[in-house]
Coordinates of N, CA and C in Angstrom, one line a residue:
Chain A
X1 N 0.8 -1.2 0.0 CA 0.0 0.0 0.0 C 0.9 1.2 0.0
X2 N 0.2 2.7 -0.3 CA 0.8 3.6 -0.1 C 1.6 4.4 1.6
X3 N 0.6 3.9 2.3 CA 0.9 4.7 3.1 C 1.3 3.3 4.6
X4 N 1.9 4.2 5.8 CA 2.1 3.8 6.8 C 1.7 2.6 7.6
X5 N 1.1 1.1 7.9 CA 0.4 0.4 8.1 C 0.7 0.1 9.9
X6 N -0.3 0.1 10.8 CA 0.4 -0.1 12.2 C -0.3 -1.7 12.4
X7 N -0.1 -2.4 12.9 CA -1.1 -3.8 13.8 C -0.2 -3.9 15.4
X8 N -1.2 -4.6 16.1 CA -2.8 -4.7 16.1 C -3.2 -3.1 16.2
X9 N -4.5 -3.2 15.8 CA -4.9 -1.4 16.0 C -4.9 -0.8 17.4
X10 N -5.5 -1.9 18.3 CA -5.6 -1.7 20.1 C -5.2 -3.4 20.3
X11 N -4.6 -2.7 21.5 CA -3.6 -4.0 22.0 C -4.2 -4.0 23.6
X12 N -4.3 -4.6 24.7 CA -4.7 -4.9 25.5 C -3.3 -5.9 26.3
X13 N -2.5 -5.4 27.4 CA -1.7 -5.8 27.9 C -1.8 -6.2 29.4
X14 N -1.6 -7.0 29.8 CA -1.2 -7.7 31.2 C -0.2 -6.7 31.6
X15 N -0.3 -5.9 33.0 CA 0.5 -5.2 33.6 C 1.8 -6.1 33.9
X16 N 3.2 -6.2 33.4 CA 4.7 -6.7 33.8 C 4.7 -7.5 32.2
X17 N 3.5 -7.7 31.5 CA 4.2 -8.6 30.2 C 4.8 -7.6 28.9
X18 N 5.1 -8.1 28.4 CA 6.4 -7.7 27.2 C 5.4 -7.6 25.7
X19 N 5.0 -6.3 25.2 CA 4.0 -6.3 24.0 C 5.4 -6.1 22.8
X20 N 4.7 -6.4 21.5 CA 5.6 -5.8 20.7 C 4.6 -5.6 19.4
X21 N 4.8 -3.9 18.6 CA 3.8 -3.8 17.9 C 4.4 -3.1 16.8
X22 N 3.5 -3.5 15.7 CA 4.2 -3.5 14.2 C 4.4 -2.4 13.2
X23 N 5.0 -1.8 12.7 CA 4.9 -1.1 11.8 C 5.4 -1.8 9.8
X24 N 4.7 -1.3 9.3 CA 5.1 -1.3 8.1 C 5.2 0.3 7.3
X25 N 6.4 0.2 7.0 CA 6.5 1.7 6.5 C 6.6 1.6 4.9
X26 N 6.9 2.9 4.2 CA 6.4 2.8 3.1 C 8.0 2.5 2.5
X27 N 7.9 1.9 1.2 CA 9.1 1.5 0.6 C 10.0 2.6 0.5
X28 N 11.2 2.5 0.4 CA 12.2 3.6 0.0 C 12.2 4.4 1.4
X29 N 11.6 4.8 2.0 CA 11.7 5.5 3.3 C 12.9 5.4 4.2
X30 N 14.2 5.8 4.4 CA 14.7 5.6 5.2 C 14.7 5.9 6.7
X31 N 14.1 6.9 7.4 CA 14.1 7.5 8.7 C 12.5 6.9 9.0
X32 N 12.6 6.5 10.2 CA 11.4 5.9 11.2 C 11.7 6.5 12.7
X33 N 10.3 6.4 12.8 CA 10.3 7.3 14.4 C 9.2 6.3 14.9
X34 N 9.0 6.2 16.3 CA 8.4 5.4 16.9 C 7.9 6.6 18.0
X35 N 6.8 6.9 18.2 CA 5.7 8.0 18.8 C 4.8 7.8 19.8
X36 N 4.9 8.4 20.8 CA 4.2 8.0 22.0 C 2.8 9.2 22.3
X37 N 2.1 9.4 22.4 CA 1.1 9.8 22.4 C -0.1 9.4 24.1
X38 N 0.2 10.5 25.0 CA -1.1 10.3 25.8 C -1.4 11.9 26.4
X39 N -2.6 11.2 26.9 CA -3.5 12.6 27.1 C -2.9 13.7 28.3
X40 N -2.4 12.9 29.1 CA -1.9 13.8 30.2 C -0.4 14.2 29.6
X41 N 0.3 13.5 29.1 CA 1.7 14.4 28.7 C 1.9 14.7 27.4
X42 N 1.3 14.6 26.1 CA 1.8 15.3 25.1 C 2.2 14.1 24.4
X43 N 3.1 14.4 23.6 CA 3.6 13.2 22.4 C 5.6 13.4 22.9
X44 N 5.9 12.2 22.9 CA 7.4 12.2 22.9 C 7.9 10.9 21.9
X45 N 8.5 11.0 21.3 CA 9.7 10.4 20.6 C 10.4 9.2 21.4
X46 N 10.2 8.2 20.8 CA 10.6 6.9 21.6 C 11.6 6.5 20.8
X47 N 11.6 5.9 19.8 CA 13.0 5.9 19.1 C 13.4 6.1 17.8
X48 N 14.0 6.3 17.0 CA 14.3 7.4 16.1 C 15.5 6.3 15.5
X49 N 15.5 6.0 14.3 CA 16.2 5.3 13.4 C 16.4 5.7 12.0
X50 N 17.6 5.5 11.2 CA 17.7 6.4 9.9 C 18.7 5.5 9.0
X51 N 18.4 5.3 8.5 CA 19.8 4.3 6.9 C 19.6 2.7 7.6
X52 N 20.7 2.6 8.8 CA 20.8 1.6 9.1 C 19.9 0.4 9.9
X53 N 20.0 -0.4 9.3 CA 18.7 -1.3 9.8 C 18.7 -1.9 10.7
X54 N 19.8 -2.0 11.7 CA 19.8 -2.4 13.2 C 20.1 -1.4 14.1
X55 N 20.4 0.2 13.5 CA 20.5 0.8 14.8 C 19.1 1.9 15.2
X56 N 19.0 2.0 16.3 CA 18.0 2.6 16.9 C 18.3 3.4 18.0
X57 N 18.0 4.7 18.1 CA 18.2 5.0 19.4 C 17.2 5.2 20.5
X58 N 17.2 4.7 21.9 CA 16.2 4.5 22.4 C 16.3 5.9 23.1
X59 N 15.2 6.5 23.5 CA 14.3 7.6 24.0 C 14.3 7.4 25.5
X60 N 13.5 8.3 25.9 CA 12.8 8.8 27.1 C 11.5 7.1 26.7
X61 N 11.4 6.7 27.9 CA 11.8 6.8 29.9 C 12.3 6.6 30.0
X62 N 12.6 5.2 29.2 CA 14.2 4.0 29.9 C 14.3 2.8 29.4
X63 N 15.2 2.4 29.2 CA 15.8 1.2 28.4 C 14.7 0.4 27.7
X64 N 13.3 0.3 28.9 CA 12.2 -0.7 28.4 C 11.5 -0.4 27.2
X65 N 11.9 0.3 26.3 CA 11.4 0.4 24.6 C 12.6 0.5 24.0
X66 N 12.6 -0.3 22.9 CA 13.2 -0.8 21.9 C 12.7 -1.0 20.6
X67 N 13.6 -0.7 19.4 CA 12.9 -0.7 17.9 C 14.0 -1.9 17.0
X68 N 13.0 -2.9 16.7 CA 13.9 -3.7 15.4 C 13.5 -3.3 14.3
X69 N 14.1 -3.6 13.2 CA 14.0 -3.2 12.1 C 14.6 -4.4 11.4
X70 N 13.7 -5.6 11.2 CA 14.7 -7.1 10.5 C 15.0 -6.3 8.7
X71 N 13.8 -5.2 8.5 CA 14.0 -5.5 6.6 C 13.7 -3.7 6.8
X72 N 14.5 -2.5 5.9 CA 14.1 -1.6 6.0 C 13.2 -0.8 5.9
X73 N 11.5 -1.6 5.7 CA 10.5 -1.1 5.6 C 9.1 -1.6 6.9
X74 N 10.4 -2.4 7.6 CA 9.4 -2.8 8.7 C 10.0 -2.7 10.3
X75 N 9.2 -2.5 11.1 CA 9.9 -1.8 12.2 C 9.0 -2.8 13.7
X76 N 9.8 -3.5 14.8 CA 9.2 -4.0 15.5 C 8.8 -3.2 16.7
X77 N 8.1 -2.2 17.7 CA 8.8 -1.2 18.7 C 8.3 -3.1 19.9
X78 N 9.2 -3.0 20.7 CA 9.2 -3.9 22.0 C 9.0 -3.0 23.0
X79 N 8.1 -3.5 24.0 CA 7.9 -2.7 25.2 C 8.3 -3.7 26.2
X80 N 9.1 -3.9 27.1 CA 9.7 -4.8 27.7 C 8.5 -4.6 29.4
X81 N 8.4 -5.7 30.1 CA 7.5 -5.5 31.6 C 6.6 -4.1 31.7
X82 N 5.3 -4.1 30.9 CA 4.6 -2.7 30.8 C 4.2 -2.5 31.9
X83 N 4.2 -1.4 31.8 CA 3.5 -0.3 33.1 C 2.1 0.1 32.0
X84 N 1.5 0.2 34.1 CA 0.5 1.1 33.4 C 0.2 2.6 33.1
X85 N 1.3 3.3 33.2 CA 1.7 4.2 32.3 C 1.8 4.3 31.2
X86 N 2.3 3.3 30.7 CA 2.8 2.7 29.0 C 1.4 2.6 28.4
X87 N 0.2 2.9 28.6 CA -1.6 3.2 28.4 C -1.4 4.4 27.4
X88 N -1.5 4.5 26.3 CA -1.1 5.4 25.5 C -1.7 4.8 24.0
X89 N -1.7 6.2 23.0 CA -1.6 5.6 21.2 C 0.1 5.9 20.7
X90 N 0.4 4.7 20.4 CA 2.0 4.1 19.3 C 1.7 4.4 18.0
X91 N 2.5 6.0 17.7 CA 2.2 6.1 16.0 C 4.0 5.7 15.5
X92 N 4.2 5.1 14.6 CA 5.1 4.8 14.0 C 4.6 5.9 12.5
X93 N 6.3 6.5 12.4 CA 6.5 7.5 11.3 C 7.1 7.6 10.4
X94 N 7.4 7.4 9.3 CA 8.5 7.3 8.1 C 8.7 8.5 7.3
X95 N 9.5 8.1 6.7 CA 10.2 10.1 5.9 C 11.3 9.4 4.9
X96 N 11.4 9.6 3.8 CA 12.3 9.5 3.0 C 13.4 10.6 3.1
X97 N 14.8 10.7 2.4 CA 16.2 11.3 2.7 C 15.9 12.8 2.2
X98 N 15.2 13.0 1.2 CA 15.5 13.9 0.3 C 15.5 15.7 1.0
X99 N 15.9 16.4 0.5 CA 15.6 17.6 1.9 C 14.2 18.2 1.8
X100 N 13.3 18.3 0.7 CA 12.5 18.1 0.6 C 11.0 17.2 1.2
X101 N 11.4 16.3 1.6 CA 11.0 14.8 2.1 C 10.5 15.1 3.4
X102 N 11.2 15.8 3.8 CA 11.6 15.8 5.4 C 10.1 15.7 6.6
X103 N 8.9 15.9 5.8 CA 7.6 15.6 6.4 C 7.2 14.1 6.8
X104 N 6.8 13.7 7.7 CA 6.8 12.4 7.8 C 5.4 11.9 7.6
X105 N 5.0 10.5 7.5 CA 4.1 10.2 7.2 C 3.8 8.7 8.2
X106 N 2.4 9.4 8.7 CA 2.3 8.9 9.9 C 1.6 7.3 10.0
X107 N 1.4 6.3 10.6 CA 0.3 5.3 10.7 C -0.9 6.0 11.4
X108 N -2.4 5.1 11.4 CA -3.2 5.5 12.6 C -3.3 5.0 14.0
X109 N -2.1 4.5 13.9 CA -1.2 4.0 15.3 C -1.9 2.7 16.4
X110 N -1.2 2.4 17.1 CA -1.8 1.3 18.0 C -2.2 1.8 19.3
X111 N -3.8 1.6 20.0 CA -3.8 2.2 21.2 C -3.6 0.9 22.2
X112 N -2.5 1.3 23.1 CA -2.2 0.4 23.9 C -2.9 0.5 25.1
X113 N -3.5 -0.5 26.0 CA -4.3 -0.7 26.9 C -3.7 -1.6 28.5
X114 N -2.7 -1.0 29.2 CA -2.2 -2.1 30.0 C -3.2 -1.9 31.3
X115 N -3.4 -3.2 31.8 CA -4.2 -3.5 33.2 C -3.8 -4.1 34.0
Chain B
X1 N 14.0 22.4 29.9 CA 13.0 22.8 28.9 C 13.2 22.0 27.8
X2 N 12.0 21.9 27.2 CA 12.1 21.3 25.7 C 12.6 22.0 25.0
X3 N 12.9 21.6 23.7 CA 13.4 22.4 22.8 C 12.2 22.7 21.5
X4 N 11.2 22.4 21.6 CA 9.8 23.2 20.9 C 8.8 22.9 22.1
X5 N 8.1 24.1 22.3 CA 7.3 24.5 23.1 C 5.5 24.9 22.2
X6 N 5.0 24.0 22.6 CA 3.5 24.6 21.7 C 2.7 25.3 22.7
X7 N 1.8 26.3 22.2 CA 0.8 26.7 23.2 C -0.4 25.3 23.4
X8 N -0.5 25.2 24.4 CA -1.2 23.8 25.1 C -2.6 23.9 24.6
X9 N -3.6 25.0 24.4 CA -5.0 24.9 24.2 C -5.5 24.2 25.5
X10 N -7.0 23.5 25.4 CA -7.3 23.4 24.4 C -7.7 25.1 23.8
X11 N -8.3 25.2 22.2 CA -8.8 26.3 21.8 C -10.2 26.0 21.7
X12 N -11.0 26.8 21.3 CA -12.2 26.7 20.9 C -13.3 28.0 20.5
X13 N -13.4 28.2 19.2 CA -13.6 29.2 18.7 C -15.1 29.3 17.8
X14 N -15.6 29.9 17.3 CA -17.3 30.1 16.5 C -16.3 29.4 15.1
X15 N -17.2 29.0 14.5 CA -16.9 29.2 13.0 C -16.6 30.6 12.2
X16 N -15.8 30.2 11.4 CA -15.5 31.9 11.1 C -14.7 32.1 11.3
X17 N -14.2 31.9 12.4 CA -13.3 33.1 13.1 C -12.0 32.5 12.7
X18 N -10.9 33.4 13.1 CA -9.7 33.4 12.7 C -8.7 32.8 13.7
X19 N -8.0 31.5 13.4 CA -7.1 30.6 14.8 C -5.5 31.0 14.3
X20 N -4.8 31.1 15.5 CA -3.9 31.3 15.8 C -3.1 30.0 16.6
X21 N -2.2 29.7 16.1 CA -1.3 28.2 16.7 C 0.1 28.7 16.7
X22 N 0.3 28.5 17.9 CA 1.7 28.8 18.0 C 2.8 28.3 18.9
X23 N 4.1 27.7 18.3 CA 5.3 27.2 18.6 C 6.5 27.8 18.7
X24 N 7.5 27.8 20.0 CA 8.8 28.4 20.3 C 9.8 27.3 20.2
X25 N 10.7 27.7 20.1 CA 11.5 26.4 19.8 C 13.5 27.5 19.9
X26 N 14.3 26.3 20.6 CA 15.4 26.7 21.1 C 16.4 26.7 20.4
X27 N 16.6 25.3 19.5 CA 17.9 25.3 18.8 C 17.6 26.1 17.6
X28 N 18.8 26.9 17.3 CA 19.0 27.4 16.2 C 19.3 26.5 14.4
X29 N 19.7 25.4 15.0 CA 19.9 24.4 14.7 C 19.3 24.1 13.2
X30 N 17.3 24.6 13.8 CA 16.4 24.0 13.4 C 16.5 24.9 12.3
X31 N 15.8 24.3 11.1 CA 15.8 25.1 9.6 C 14.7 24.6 8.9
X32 N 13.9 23.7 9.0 CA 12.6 23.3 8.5 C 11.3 23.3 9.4
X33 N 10.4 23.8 8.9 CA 9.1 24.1 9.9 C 7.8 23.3 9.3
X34 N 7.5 22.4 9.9 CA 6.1 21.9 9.7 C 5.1 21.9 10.5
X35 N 3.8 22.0 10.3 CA 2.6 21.1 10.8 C 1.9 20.8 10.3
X36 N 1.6 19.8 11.3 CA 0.6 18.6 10.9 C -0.6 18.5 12.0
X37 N -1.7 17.9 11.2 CA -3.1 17.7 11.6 C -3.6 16.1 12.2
X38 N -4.3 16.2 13.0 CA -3.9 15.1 13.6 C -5.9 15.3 13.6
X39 N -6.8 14.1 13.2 CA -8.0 13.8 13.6 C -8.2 12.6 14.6
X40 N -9.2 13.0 15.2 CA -9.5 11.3 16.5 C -9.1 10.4 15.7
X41 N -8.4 9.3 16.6 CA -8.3 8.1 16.4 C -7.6 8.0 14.3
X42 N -6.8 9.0 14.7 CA -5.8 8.8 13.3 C -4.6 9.2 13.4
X43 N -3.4 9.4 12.4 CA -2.4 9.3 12.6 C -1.9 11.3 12.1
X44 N -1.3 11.8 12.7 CA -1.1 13.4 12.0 C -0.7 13.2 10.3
X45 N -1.4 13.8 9.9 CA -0.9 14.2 8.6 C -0.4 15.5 8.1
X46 N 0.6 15.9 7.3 CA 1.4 16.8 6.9 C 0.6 18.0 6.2
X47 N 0.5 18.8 7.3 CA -0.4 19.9 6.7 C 0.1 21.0 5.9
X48 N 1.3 21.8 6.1 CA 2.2 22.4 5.9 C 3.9 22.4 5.7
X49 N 4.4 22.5 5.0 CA 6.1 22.4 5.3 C 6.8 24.1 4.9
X50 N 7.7 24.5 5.4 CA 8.5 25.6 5.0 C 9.7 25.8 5.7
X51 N 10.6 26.2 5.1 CA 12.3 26.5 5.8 C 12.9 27.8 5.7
X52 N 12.0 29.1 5.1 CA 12.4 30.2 5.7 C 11.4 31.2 6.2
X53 N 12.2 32.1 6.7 CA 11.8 33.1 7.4 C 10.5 33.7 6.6
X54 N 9.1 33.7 7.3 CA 8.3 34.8 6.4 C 6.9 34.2 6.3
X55 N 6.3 34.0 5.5 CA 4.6 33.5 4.9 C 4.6 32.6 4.1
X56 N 4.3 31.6 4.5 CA 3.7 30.8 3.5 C 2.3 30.3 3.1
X57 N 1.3 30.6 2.5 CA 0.3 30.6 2.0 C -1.0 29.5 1.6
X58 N -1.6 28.3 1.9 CA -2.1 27.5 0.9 C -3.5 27.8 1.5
X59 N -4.2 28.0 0.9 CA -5.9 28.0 0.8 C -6.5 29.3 2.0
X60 N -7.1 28.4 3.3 CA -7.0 29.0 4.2 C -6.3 29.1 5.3
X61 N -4.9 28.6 5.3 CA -3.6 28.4 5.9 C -2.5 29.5 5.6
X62 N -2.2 29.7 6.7 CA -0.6 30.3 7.0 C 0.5 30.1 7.4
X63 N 1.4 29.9 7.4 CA 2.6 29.2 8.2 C 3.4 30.4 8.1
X64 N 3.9 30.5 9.3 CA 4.6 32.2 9.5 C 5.5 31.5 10.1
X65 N 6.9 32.2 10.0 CA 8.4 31.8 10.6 C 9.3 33.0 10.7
X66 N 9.4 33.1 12.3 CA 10.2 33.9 12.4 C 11.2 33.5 13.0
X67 N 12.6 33.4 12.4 CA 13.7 32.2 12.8 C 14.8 33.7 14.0
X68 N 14.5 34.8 14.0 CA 15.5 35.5 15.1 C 14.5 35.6 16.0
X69 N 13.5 35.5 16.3 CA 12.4 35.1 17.8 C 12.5 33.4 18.0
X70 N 12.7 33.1 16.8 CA 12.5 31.4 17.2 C 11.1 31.5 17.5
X71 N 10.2 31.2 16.5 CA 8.9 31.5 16.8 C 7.7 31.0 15.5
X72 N 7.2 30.1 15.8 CA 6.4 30.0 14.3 C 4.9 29.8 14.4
X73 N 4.2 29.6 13.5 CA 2.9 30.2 13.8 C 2.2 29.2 12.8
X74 N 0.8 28.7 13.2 CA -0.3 28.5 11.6 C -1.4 29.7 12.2
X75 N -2.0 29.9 10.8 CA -3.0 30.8 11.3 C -4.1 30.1 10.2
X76 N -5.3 30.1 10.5 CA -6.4 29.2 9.9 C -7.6 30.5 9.6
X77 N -7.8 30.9 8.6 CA -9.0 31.7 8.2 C -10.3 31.4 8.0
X78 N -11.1 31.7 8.3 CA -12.7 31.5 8.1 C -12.5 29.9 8.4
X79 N -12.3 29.9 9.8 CA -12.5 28.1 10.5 C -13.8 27.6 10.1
X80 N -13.5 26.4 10.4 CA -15.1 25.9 9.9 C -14.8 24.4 10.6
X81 N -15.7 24.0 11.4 CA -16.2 22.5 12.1 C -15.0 21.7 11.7
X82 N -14.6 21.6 10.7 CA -13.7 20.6 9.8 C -12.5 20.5 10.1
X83 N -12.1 22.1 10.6 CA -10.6 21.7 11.2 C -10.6 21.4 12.5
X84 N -11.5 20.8 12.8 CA -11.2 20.8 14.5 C -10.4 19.9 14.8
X85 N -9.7 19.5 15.2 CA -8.2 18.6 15.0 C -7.5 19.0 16.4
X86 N -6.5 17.8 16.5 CA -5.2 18.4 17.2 C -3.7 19.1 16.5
X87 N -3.2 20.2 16.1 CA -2.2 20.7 15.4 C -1.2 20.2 16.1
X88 N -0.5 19.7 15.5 CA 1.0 19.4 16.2 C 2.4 19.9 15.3
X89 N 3.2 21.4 16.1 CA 4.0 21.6 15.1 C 5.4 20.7 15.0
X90 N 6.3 20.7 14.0 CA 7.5 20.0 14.3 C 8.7 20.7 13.2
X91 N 9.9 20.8 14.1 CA 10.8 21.6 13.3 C 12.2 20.6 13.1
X92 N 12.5 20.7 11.8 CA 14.2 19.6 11.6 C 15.0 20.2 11.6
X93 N 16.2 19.8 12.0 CA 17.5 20.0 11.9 C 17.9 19.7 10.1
X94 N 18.8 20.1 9.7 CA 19.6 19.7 8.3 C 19.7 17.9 8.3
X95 N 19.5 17.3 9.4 CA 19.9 16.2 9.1 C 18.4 15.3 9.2
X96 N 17.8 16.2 9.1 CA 16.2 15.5 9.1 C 15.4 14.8 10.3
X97 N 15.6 14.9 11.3 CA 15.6 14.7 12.3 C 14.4 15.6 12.9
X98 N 13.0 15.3 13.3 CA 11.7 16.3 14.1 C 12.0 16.3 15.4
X99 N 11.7 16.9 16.3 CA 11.3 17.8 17.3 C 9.9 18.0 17.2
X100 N 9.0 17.1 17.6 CA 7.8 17.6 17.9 C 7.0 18.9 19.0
X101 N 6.0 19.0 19.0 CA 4.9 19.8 19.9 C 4.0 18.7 20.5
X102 N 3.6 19.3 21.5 CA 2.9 18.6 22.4 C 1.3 18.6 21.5
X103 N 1.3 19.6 20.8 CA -0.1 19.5 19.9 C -0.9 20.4 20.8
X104 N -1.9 21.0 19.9 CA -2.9 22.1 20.6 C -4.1 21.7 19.9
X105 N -5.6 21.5 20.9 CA -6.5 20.4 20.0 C -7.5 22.0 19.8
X106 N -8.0 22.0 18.8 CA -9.0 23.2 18.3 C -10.4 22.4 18.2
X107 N -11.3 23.0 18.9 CA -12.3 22.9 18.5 C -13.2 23.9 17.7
X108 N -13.9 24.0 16.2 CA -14.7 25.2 15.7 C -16.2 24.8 15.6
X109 N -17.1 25.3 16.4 CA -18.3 25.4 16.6 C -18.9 25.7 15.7
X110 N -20.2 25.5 14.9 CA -20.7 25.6 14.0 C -21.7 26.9 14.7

C-alpha cells in the first residue's frame, strides 16, 4: 500500500508482560520514528532510526522500549514488563532522505491498553 | 526545557473566526518548519512544510516563521467544524531529524 500500516490497531496488555507492535512503512523510506502519544503528557519520541537497519536509538523513559528493524521497511517497537503508564496511542512514522522529504508520514497507530 | 514549546490549548472558537497556533523552539539548529493535523483516532498528517523566514500561503492556511524570535505560527482563516483537530507543530535540523509539539486540540463550533 501507499501509506504507513500499524497492527494490532488496540492492544490490551497484562501489567509486567512484554508487547511488541508493528509497523510497516512505506518502501524507499529511510528515517522511522516510533511516537508516544497520551492525554496527560503530550507526544514524545521513543526511538528514532535512519539508513541503518539495526541501529535505533532509544528515548525517554528507559531502556524498556526498543525498535527492530529485520527488513528496512518494517519496524518491530518492544515494550519490555509494561506499566501502566505505558496506556497510550503508538504512531510509527517514516520520511524519506531527500531535503525536501523531510515531512513524515504517519500510521493510525496502535492504542495500547495495559491493566 | 524542551526544545519546541506549543501553546497547550485546548482552543475553541465560533466558525468563522480566525485561529492562531503557535510554537517556540530553542535550537537554532532548526531550519525546516512543519505542521501537521492530527484527527481522533488517526495518525497526524502533513499539513504544511517551510524553511524560511516569512509566509507561506495555501488556501486558508498560513505558516509564519520567524527564525531571530524562534517563533512560528499557523493561522487558519474563516475556520469551519472541519478543522477541528489536534495541530502538532515540528521543526528539523539539516539532518532531518523532528522535534515535535505537544499539539494544541481546536475545536470550531458551527
Amino acid at each position: 500500500g501507499a501509506g504507513v500500516s500499524q497492527s494490532p490497531r488496540y492492544k490490551v496488555a497484562k501489567r509486567g508482560r512484554d508487547v511488541a507492535l508493528r509497523c510497516d512503512s512505506i518502501s524507499g523510506h529511510v528515517t522511522l520514528y516510533w511516537y508516544r502519544q497520551t492525554l496527560g503528557q503530550g507526544s514524545e519520541v521513543l526511538t528514532y532510526s535512519q539508513s541503518d537497519a539495526q541501529r535505533d536509538k532509544s528515548g525517554r523513559p528507559s531502556g524498556r522500549f526498543s525498535a527492530e528493524r529485520p527488513e528496512r521497511s518494517v519496524s518491530t517497537l518492544k515494550i519490555q514488563r509494561t506499566e501502566q503508564g505505558d496506556s497510550a496511542v503508538y504512531l510509527c512514522a517514516s520520511s524519506g532522505q531527500r531535503w525536501d522529504d523531510y515531512g513524515y508520514t504517519f500510521g493510525s497507530g496502535t492504542r495500547l491498553t495495559v491493566v | 526545557q524542551k526544545e519546541v514549546e506549543q501553546d497547550p490549548g485546548p482552543l475553541s472558537v465560533p466558525e468563522g473566526a480566525i485561529v492562531s497556533l503557535n510554537c517556540t523552539y530553542s535550537n537554532s539548529a532548526f531550519q525546516y518548519f512543519m505542521w501537521y493535523r492530527q484527527y481522533s483516532r488517526k495518525g497526524p498528517e502533513l499539513l504544511m512544510y517551510t524553511y524560511s523566514s516569512g509566509n507561506k500561503e495555501d488556501g486558508r492556511f498560513t505558516a509564519q516563521v520567524d527564525k531571530s524570535s524562534k517563533y512560528i505560527s499557523l493561522f487558519i482563516r474563516d475556520s469551519q467544524p472541519s478543522d477541528s483537530a489536534t495541530y502538532l507543530c515540528a521543526i528539523n535540523t539539516n539532518a532531518g531529524k523532528s522535534t515535535f509539539g505537544d499539539g494544541t486540540t481546536l475545536t470550531v463550533k458551527p
